[in-house]
GROMACS .gro file of C-alpha atoms in nm:
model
  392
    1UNK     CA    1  10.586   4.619   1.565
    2UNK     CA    2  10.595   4.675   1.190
    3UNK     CA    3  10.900   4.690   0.986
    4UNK     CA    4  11.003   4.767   0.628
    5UNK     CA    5  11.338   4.627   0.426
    6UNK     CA    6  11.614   4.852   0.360
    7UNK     CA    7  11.568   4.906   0.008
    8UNK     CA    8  11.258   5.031   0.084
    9UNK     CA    9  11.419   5.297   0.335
   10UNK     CA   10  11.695   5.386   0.070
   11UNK     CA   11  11.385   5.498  -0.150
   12UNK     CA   12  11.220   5.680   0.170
   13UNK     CA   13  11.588   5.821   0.206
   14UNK     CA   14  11.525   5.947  -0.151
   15UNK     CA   15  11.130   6.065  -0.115
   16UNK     CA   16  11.290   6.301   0.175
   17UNK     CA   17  11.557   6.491  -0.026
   18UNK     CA   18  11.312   6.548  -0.309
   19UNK     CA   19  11.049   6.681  -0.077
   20UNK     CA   20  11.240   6.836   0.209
   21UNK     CA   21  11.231   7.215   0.140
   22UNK     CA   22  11.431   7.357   0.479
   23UNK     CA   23  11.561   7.259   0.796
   24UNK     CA   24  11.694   7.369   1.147
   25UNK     CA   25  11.764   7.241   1.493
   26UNK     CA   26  11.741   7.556   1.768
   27UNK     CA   27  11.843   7.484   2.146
   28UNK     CA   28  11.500   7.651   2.284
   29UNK     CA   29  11.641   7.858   2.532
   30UNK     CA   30  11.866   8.008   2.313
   31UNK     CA   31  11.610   8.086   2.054
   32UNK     CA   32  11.396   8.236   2.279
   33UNK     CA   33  11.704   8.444   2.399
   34UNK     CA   34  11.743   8.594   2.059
   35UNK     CA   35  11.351   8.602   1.971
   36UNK     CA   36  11.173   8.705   2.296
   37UNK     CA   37  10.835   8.683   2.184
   38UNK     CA   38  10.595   9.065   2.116
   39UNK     CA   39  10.304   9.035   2.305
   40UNK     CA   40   9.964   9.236   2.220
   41UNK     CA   41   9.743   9.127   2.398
   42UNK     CA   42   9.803   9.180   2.795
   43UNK     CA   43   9.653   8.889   2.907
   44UNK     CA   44   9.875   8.659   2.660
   45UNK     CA   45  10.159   8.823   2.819
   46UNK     CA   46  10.044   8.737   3.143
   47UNK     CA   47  10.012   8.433   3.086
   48UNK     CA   48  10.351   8.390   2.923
   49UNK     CA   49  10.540   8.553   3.271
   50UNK     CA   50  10.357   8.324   3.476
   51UNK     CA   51  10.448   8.027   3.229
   52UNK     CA   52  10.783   8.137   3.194
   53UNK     CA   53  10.918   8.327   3.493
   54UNK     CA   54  11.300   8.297   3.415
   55UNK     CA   55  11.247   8.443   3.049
   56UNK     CA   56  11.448   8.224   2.833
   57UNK     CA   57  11.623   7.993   3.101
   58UNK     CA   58  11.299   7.870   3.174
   59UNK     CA   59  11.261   7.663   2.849
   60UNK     CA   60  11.435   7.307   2.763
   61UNK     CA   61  11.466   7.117   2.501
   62UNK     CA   62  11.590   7.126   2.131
   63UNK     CA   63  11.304   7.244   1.817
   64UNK     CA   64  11.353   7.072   1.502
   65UNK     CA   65  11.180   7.225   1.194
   66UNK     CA   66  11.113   7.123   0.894
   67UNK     CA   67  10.967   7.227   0.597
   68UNK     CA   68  10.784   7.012   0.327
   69UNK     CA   69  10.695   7.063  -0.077
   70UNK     CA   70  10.359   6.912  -0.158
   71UNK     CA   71  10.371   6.538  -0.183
   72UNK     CA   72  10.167   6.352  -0.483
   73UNK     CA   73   9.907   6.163  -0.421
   74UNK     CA   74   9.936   5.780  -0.439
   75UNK     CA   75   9.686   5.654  -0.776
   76UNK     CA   76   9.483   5.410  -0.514
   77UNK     CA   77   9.444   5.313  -0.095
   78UNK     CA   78   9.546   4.972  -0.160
   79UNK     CA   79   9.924   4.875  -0.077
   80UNK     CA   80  10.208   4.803  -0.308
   81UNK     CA   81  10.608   4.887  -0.436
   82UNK     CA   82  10.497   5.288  -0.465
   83UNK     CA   83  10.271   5.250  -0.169
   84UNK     CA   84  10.581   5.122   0.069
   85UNK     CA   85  10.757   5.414  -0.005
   86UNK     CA   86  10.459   5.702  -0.024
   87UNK     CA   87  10.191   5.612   0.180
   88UNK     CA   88   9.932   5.246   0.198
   89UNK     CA   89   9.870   4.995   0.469
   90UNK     CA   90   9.854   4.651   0.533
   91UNK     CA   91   9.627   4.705   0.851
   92UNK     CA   92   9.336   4.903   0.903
   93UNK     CA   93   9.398   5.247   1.027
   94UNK     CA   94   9.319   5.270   1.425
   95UNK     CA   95   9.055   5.521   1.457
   96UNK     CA   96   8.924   5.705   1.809
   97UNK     CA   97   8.724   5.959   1.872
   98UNK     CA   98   8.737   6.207   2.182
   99UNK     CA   99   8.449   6.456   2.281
  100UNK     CA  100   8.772   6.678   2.413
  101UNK     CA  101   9.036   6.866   2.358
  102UNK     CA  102   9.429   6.781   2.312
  103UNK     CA  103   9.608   6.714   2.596
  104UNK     CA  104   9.994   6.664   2.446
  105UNK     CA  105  10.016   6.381   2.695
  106UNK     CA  106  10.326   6.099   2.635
  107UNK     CA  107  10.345   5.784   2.381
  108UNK     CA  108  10.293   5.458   2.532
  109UNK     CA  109  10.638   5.360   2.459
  110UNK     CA  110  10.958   5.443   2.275
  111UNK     CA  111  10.875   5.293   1.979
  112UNK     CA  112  10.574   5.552   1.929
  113UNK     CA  113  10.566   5.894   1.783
  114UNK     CA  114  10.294   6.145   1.891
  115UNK     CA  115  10.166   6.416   1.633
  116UNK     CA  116   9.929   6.710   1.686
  117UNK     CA  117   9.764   6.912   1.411
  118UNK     CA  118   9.827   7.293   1.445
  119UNK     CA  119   9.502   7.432   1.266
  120UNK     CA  120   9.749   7.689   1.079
  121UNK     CA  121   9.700   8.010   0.847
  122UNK     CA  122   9.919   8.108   0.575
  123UNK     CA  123  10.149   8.226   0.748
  124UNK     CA  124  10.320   8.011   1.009
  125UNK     CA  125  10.241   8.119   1.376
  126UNK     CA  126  10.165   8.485   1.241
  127UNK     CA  127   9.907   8.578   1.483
  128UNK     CA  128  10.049   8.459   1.817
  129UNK     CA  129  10.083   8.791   1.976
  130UNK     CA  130   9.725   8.959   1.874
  131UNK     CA  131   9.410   8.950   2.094
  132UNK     CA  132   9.269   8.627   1.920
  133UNK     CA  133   9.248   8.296   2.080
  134UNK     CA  134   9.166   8.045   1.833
  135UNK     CA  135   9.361   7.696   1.789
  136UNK     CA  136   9.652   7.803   1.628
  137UNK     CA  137   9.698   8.084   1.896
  138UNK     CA  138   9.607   7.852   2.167
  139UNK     CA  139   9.895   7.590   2.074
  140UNK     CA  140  10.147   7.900   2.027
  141UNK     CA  141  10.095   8.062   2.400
  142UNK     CA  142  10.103   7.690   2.540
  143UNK     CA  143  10.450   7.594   2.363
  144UNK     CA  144  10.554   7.949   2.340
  145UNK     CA  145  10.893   7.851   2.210
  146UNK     CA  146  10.698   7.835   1.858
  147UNK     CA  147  10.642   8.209   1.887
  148UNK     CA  148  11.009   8.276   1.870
  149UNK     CA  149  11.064   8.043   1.594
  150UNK     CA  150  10.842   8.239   1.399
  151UNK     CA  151  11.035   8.562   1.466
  152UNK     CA  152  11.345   8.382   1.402
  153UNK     CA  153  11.234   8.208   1.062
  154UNK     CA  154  11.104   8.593   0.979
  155UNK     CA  155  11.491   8.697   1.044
  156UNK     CA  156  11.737   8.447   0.880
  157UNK     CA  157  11.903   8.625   0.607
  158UNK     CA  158  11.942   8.328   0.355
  159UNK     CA  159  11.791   8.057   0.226
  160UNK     CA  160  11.369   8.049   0.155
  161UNK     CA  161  11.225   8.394   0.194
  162UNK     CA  162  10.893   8.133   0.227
  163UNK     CA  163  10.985   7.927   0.561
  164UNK     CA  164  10.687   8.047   0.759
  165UNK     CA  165  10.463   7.969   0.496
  166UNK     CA  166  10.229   7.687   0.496
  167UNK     CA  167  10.104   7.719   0.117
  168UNK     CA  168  10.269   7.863  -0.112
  169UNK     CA  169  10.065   7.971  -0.451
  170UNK     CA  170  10.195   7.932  -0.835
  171UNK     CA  171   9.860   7.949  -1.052
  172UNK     CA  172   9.743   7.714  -0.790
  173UNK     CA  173   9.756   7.638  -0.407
  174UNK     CA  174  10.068   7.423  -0.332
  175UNK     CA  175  10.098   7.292   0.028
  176UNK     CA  176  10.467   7.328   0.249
  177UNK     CA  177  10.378   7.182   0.590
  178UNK     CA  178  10.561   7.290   0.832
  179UNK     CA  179  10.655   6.998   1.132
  180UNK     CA  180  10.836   7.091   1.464
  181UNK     CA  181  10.979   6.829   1.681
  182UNK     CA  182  11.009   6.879   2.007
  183UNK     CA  183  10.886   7.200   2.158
  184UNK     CA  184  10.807   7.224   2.499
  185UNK     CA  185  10.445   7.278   2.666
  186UNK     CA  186  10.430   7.544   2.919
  187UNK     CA  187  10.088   7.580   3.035
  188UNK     CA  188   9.769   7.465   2.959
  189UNK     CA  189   9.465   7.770   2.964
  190UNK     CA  190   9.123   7.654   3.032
  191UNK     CA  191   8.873   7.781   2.793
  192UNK     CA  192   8.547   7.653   2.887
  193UNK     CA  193   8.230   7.845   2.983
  194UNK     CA  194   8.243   7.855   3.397
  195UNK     CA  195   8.056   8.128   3.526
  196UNK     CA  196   8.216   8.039   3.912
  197UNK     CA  197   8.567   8.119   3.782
  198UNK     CA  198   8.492   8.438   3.602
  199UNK     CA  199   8.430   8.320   3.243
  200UNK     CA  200   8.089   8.278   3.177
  201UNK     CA  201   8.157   8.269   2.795
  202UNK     CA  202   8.446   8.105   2.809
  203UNK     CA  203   8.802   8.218   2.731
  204UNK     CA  204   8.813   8.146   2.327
  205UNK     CA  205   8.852   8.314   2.019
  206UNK     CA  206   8.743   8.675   2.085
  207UNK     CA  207   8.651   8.636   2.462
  208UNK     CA  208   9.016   8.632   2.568
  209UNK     CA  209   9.142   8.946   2.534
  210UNK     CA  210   8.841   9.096   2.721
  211UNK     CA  211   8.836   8.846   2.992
  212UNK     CA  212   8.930   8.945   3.344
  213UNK     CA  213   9.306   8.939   3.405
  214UNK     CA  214   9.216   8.781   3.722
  215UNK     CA  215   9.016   8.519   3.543
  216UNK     CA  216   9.270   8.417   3.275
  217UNK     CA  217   9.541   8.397   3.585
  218UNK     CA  218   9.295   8.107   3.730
  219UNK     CA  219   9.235   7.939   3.413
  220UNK     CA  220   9.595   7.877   3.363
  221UNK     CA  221   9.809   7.559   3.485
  222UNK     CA  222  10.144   7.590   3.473
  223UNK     CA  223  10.425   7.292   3.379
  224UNK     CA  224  10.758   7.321   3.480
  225UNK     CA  225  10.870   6.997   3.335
  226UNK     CA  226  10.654   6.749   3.222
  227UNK     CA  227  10.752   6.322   3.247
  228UNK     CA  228  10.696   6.031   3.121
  229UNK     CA  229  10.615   5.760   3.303
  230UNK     CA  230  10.970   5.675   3.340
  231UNK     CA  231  11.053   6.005   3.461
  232UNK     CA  232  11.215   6.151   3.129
  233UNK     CA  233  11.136   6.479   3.030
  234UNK     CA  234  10.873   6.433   2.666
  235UNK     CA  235  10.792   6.747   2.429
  236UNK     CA  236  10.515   6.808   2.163
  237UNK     CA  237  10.563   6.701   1.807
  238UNK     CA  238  10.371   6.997   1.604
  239UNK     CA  239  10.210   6.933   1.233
  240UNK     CA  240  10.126   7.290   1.126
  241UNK     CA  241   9.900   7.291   0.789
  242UNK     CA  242   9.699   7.507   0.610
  243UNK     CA  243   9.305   7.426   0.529
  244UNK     CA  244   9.112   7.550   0.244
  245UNK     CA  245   8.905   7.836   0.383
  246UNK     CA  246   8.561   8.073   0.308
  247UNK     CA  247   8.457   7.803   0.028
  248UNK     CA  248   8.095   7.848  -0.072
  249UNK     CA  249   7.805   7.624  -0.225
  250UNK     CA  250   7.877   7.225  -0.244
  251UNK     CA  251   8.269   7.087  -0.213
  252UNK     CA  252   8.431   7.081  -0.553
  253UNK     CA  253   8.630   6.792  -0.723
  254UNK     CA  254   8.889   7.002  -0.687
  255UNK     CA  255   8.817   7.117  -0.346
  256UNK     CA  256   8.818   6.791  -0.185
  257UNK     CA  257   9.153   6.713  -0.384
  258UNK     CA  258   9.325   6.987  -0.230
  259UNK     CA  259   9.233   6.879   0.163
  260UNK     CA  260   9.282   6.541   0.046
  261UNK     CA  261   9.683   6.660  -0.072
  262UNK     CA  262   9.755   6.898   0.206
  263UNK     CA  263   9.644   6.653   0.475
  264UNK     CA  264   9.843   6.372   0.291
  265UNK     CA  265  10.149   6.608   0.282
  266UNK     CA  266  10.116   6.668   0.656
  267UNK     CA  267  10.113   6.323   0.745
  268UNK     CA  268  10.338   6.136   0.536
  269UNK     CA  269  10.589   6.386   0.613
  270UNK     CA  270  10.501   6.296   0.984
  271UNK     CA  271  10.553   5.983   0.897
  272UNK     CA  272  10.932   6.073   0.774
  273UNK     CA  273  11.015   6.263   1.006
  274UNK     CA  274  10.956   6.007   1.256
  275UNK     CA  275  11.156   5.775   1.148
  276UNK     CA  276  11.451   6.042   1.275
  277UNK     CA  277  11.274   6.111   1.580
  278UNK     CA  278  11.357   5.713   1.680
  279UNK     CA  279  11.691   5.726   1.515
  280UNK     CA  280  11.595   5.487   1.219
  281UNK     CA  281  11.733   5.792   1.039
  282UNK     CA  282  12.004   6.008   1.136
  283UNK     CA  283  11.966   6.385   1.007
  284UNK     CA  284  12.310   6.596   0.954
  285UNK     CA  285  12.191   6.952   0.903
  286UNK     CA  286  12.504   7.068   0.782
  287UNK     CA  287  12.509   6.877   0.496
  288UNK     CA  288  12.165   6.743   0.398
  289UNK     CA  289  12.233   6.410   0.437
  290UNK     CA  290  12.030   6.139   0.577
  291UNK     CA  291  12.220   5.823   0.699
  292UNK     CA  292  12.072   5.480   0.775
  293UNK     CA  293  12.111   5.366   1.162
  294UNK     CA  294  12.170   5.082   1.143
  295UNK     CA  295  12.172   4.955   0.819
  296UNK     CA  296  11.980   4.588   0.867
  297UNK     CA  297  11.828   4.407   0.596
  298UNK     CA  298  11.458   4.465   0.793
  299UNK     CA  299  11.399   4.758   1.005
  300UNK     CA  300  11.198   4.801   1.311
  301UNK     CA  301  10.976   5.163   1.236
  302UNK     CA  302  10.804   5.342   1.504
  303UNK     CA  303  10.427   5.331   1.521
  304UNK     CA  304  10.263   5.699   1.391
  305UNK     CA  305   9.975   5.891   1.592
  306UNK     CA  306   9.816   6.205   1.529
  307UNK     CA  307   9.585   6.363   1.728
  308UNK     CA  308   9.325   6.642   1.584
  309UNK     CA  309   8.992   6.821   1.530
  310UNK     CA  310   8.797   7.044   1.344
  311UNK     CA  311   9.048   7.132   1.099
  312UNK     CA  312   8.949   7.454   0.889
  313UNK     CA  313   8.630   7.421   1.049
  314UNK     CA  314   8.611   7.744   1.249
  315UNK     CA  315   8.688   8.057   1.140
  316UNK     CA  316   8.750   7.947   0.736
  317UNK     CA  317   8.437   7.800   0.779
  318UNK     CA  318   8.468   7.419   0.643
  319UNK     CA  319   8.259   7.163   0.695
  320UNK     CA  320   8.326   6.873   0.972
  321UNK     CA  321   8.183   6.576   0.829
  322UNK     CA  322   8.420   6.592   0.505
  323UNK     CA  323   8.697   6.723   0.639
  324UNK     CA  324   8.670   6.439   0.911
  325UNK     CA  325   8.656   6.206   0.628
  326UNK     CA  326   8.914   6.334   0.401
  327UNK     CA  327   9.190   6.349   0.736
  328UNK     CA  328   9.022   5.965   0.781
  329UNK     CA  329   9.160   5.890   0.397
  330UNK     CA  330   9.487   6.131   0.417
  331UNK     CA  331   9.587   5.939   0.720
  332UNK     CA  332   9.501   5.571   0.580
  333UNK     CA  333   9.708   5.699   0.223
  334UNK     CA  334   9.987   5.817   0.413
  335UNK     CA  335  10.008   5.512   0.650
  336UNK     CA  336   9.943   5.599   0.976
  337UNK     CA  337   9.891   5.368   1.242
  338UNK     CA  338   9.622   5.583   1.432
  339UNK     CA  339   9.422   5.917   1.424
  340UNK     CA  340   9.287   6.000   1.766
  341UNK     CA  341   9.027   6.290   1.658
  342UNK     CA  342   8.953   6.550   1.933
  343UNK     CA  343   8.544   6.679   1.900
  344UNK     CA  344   8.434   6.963   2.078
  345UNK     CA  345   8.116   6.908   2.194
  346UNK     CA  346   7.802   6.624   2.101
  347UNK     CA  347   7.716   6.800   1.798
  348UNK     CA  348   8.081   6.795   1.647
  349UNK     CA  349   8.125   6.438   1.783
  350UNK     CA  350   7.758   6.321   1.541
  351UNK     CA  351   7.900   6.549   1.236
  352UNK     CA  352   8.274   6.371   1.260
  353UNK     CA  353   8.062   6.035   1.307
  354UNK     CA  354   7.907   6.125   0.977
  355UNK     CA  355   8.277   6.137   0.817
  356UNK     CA  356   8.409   5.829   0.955
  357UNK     CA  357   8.069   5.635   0.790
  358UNK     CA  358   8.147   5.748   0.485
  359UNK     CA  359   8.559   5.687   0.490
  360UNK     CA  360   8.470   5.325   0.572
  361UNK     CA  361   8.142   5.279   0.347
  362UNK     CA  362   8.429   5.397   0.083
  363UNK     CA  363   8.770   5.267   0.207
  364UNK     CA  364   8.772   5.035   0.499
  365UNK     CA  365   8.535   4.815   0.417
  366UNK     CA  366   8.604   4.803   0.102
  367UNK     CA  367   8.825   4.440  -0.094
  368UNK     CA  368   8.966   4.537  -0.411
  369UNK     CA  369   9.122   4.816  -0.549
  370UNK     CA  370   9.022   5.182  -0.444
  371UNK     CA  371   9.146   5.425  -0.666
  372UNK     CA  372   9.209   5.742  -0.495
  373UNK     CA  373   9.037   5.948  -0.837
  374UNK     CA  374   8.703   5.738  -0.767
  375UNK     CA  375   8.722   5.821  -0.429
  376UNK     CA  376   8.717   6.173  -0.487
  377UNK     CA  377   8.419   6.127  -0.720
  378UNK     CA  378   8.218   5.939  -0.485
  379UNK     CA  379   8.342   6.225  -0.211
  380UNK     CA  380   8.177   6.496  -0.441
  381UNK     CA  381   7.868   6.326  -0.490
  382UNK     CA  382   7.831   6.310  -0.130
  383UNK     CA  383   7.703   6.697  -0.194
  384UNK     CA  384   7.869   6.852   0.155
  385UNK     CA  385   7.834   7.220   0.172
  386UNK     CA  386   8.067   7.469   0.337
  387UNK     CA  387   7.935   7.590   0.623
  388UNK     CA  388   7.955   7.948   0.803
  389UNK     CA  389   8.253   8.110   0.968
  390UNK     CA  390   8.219   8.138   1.323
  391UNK     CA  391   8.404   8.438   1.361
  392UNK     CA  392   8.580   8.313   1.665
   0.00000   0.00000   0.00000
């Protein structure tokens, strides 16, 4: 178990206020009750009555959302005062890969909080109800409760007119990841080629809305409530952030800074916000404060996981090698304890090999001082290309 003192969690106290943009805590059922999601396509919305067949009673749980300004990049990978507080490591970053997809399954124990990457766009969730079935889309009509929450974010009268936005722009991009806490899977739809069950191309991207009703309806699994293994009911912690997208030619200095800041964002907000998820921080919405439980000279913190993939590597058309690598870095800056990264098939799985090679040839097996600037040079020199959009 790790642990940090409590001066250093009275300046983490302090990182959060200056960085948290907006928050709210919705009892799912309600929101759903108030925000029924607007289905499109017809075979989302088939999906969704089979998922949820009491309408709103059928969902548990409590969301918690947060929004997050851009954090600043630490000046180097190596571990100090500013590091404690922002990001660094004393132990190397934990690193598996997966030739498969995420399965939002438990932590191991209490003490561990579970991320997953939502691959978003600009704007938060925007897309749920239209015929495409790309990531974003995929994680929506599986935790459907995140459908409402857009449509509710889209309603509140005060506060940000910008809470369902995942970058905001002021002469250049700024990122504001959005992280929900505990939304509730639903069903799981199957989206592999299988010619026997009446998808020969598979159910993704554009094939969905023009697949068989009959199809879909066999594809999908339904959860009512899904345990742990000591029979308490667990929920999906959600890290939605937006990647760079239709970039052309070789990766820019600047390029790579941006992923490289976004993905840092994500994470060490992650980071933050689960330290409330085990209660090492209490949050009191009504008052932005953040209080200390319970205020010990050292404090156990919980061990950090996020699971993802090909981030911006579909439709916006990025390459996986160095985003794979960049993720690699974001995750080692912002002090994660693991990154479990989800390939899609062998090809993915050699190009996100190709990533990790180059995160340790220029962090992890590196003694001495790494500054994060150099890094970025050495990234650019690299000379990765964007690739194609796949059009989904």
């Amino acid at each position: 178990m790790s642990s940090i003192e409590l001066s250093t969690l009275q300046k983490i106290k302090e990182n959060i206020f200056s960085h948290l943009r907006d928050y709210y805590s919705f009892t799912a059922s309600e929101l759903v009750k108030e925000n029924p999601p607007s289905w499109y396509c017809q075979n989302k919305k088939v999906v969704y009555n089979m998922s949820c067949p009491n309408g709103a009673d059928s969902f548990n749980g409590t969301l918690k959302y947060t929004q997050w300004t851009q954090f600043d990049l630490t000046k180097s990978f190596n571990i100090d005062e500013k590091n404690a507080i922002g990001g660094g490591r004393k132990e190397k970053l934990e690193i598996e890969i997966l030739n498969d997809i995420f399965d939002y399954s438990p932590p191991d124990d209490d003490n561990t909080v579970v991320w997953y990457i939502n691959f978003a766009d600009l704007n938060l969730f925007g897309y749920y109800g239209g015929s495409l079935y790309a990531q974003d889309e995929m994680q929506c009509l599986e935790h459907p409760a995140l459908c409402s929450l857009h449509d509710k974010l889209e309603t509140i009268p005060d506060g940000s007119p910008t809470r369902t936005r995942t970058t905001l722009s002021s002469g250049k991009s700024i990122a504001t990841p959005v992280l929900i806490r505990g939304v509730e899977r639903r069903a799981f739809v199957k989206t592999d080629c299988n010619e026997t069950e009446g998808r020969p191309y598979g159910l993704y991207g554009n094939q969905f809305a023009i697949a068989n009703v009959d199809a879909v309806k066999l594809a999908t699994t339904v959860f009512d409530k899904r345990l742990d293994n000591k029979g308490n009911p667990y929920y999906s912690n959600i890290i939605a952030m937006e990647a760079p997208k239709y970039g052309k030619g070789f990766y820019t200095n600047s390029t790579i800074r941006m992923v490289l800041e976004t993905a840092y964002s994500g994470f060490l907000a992650a980071r933050f916000e689960s330290l409330v998820e085990t209660n090492v921080l209490e949050r009191k919405y009504k008052d932005s404060e953040h209080t200390i439980i319970p205020e010990k000279d050292e404090i156990i913190v919980p061990r950090v996981i996020i699971h993802t993939g090909n981030w911006g590597c579909g439709v916006y058309g990025g390459n996986i090698s160095i985003m794979a690598c960049l993720q690699f870095a974001a995750a080692h800056l912002a002090g994660i304890d693991k990154v479990v990264y989800h390939t899609i098939d062998d090809k993915s799985q050699r190009e996100v090999n190709v990533g990790l090679e180059i995160y340790k040839e220029l962090v992890m097996d590196i003694n001495g001082m790494i500054k994060v600037d150099d890094f970025i040079i050495k990234v650019e020199r690299k000379k990765f290309k964007w690739g194609f959009s796949n059009g989904t």
